[in-house]
Amino acid sequence: MSLQARSLGLCYWRMSKKAQTAISPTRAEDYPEWYQQVIKAADLAETSPVRGCMVIKPWGYAIWENIQRELDARFKATGHKNAYFPLFIPMSFLQKEADHVEGFAKECAVVTHSRLEADADGKLQPAGPLEEPLIVRPTSETIIGELFAKWVQSYRDLPLLINQWANVVRWEMRTRLFLRTAEFLWQEGHTVHASSEEAMEETRQMLEVYADFAESHLAMPVMTGEKTEAERFPGAEATFAIEAMMQDRKALQAGTSHFLGQNFARSSEIKYLSAEGKEEYAWTTSWGVSTRLVGGLIMSHSDDDGLVLPPRIAPAHVVVIPVTPKESTRAAVLEYCQELKRELEAQVFLDGRVKVEFDDRDMRGGEKTWGWIKKGVPVRVEVGPRDMEADSVFVGRRDRAPKDKESMDRSAFISGISGLLDSIQDNLLAKAKAFRKAHTREIASEAEFVEFFTPEAGNPGEAHGGFALMGFCCDPELEDSIAKKYKVTVRCIPDSTASETVPCAFTGKPGKRVLFAKSY
RNA sequence: CGGGCCGUAGCGCAGUCUGGUAGCGCACUUCGCUGGGGGUGAAGGGGUCGCAGGUUCAAAUCCUGUCGGCCCGACCA
């Protein structure tokens, strides 16, 4: 809403110097608003008539499908099977695990009636009250636990490795497209093991799957580590997470993996008979990533001209844009483009084919090109009569400036497409890593901490801070007061430094080297 | 749920203070000129001003309520 101010005085003198950008405001001007505009310009999603819920549009959903496809393959490769459990959970189930209730009770949608009846005024009213209210799953530990208790009888049934792709509902107060919505799509893995060690191994393994996927496919570098008590999943013994840095230098928790100990096994009576004939409580884990990953993807790479997609997750790798200035050459150019599309689609990228969009819509060329830039397609190929004659193509890559385009020999372009896409993928990851590195700092004292996280005076909107690595005694009360005072939280105790003991920068007591950051 | 800002055409906004026939830009439709780039000229289409009450001869404008959005807190993947 500060658009008003911008369109008046400010822009007047900036206009002449500033390069025009497809997205307004820019990241530097207003980061949260820029984020929304990127989503709109790329046609990824929009808000819905239902408060806090989003509509994922085809281009956004295609990204989610690609995330699903790749992760699903990795889950299967590590021995997991997919299943599906009910959307509704009897309210009493939630009650079984004390911490779990506390964590989720205040954000549950509750179903209390089974039908609607018209009243005297013809208005529909809920009728047929349920004997026991149902809640819409905020997560499925309790109902899955109930079933696992039946499925697991013997040590021979273990390990039990299940995953489900589903929607869940958490009645959030403030929502943002992809990052936090009342209903979201996710995947939740639930496993049962005979020993603590094996369950912990599973927890770590799945965190590793997430971390590797984030880096290799989303080109989003992540830190892995354990959460402190304050940030732990309700009911878990230990929670691990992957944390990524967004372009405003805030941290985004992009995936979690929980070691649940025997807490849910006890509350759901998941027991098995060991080889020695003894009845034992099992050990469980759960782990998940959500459509939030799409938000992370957007904020990792996109620029002031819109979305930037890493090739490995992009719904389309190449868009072919015919340039038809003269009616006389139009048919020939279109045919040339069709053939180009066919040949590109015969090329292999990753473990599939190169995905090509051919945009022959009858509209102005510039608009069309900018449309695809805003959608983030990695490679644009513009082909006109002159290119056709020279048997060449005019190529632009999304990780470079919009006008930074070059003419390439057609066959060389086709045979090199896979390499070109790899190079864009690598470049995006390298850029993201460099950005994170540039804004990660070792912090030794509270004063330095405050300086790092405080914007320049008089410029509260300025990008500042980042990842602060520092010694911390992990006292929950101190952590809480720091969070309240500075709006900075412990994102995790990074695995890379978990074994070190260092003095706490606040108290001097022995502590761990932890990652502090502002977060989403 | 508290504090601030805001709901007027598909999108972005002016008009509200000071009540008097609903406007602008972009987008859209048709036609023309253009033609390696989001160009240009003309003519059009589209809005019960978020919703419900109230005050008034008259309400986008004033009053009350309500629903929704954004930002800042508390909460969270």
Coordinates of C-alpha atoms (C1' of nucleotides) in Angstrom, one line a residue, chain B:
Chain B
rC1 C1' -6.7 -11.9 18.8
rG2 C1' -4.5 -6.5 19.5
rG3 C1' -2.5 -1.8 16.6
rG4 C1' -2.1 0.7 11.8
rC5 C1' -3.5 1.1 6.6
rC6 C1' -7.0 -0.4 2.7
rG7 C1' -11.6 -2.6 -0.2
rU8 C1' -14.4 2.0 -6.5
rA9 C1' -14.2 -2.1 -14.2
rG10 C1' -9.8 -7.9 -15.1
rC11 C1' -5.3 -5.3 -12.7
rG12 C1' -3.3 -0.6 -10.5
rC13 C1' -5.5 3.8 -8.7
rA14 C1' -8.2 9.0 -8.3
rG15 C1' -12.7 10.8 -6.4
rU16 C1' -14.4 10.5 0.2
rC17 C1' -12.1 15.7 4.2
rU18 C1' -16.3 19.9 1.8
rG19 C1' -22.9 14.5 -0.1
rG20 C1' -25.4 16.6 -6.1
rU21 C1' -25.7 11.9 -13.1
rA22 C1' -18.9 7.0 -11.5
rG23 C1' -13.4 8.7 -13.6
rC24 C1' -8.1 7.8 -15.1
rG25 C1' -4.0 4.4 -16.7
rC26 C1' -3.0 -0.5 -18.2
rA27 C1' -5.6 -4.8 -20.0
rC28 C1' -9.8 -6.4 -23.3
rU29 C1' -12.8 -6.0 -28.4
rU30 C1' -12.8 -4.1 -33.7
rC31 C1' -10.2 -1.6 -37.6
rG32 C1' -5.7 1.0 -39.4
rC33 C1' -0.3 2.0 -39.3
rU34 C1' 3.9 -0.8 -37.6
rG35 C1' 7.0 -5.2 -37.4
rG36 C1' 13.9 -8.7 -34.1
rG37 C1' 10.6 -6.9 -29.5
rG38 C1' 6.3 -5.3 -23.6
rG39 C1' 5.1 0.1 -30.4
rU40 C1' 1.1 3.5 -32.3
rG41 C1' -3.8 5.9 -34.1
rA42 C1' -9.1 5.6 -34.0
rA43 C1' -13.6 3.6 -32.3
rG44 C1' -15.9 0.4 -28.5
rG45 C1' -17.4 -3.0 -24.3
rG46 C1' -17.2 -3.4 -19.1
rG47 C1' -18.5 -1.1 -12.4
rU48 C1' -25.8 -2.1 -7.9
rC49 C1' -18.2 2.0 -5.5
rG50 C1' -16.9 -5.3 -0.4
rC51 C1' -21.7 -6.3 2.2
rA52 C1' -25.8 -4.9 5.6
rG53 C1' -28.3 -1.2 8.2
rG54 C1' -29.0 4.1 9.3
rU55 C1' -29.0 9.8 8.5
rU56 C1' -30.6 12.8 4.1
rC57 C1' -34.7 15.5 -1.1
rA58 C1' -30.0 13.1 -2.5
rA59 C1' -24.6 8.7 -0.1
rA60 C1' -18.6 5.9 -3.3
rU61 C1' -18.6 10.3 0.0
rC62 C1' -21.4 11.1 6.7
rC63 C1' -22.7 7.3 11.0
rU64 C1' -23.0 2.1 12.9
rG65 C1' -22.1 -2.9 12.2
rU66 C1' -20.0 -6.7 9.4
rC67 C1' -16.8 -9.5 5.9
rG68 C1' -12.2 -9.6 3.3
rG69 C1' -7.0 -7.9 2.2
rC70 C1' -2.0 -5.9 3.5
rC71 C1' 1.7 -4.4 7.2
rC72 C1' 3.4 -4.6 12.5
rG73 C1' 2.9 -7.8 17.1
rA74 C1' 1.5 -12.8 19.6
rC75 C1' 1.5 -18.2 16.8
rC76 C1' 3.5 -21.3 13.1
rA77 C1' 6.0 -25.8 8.0

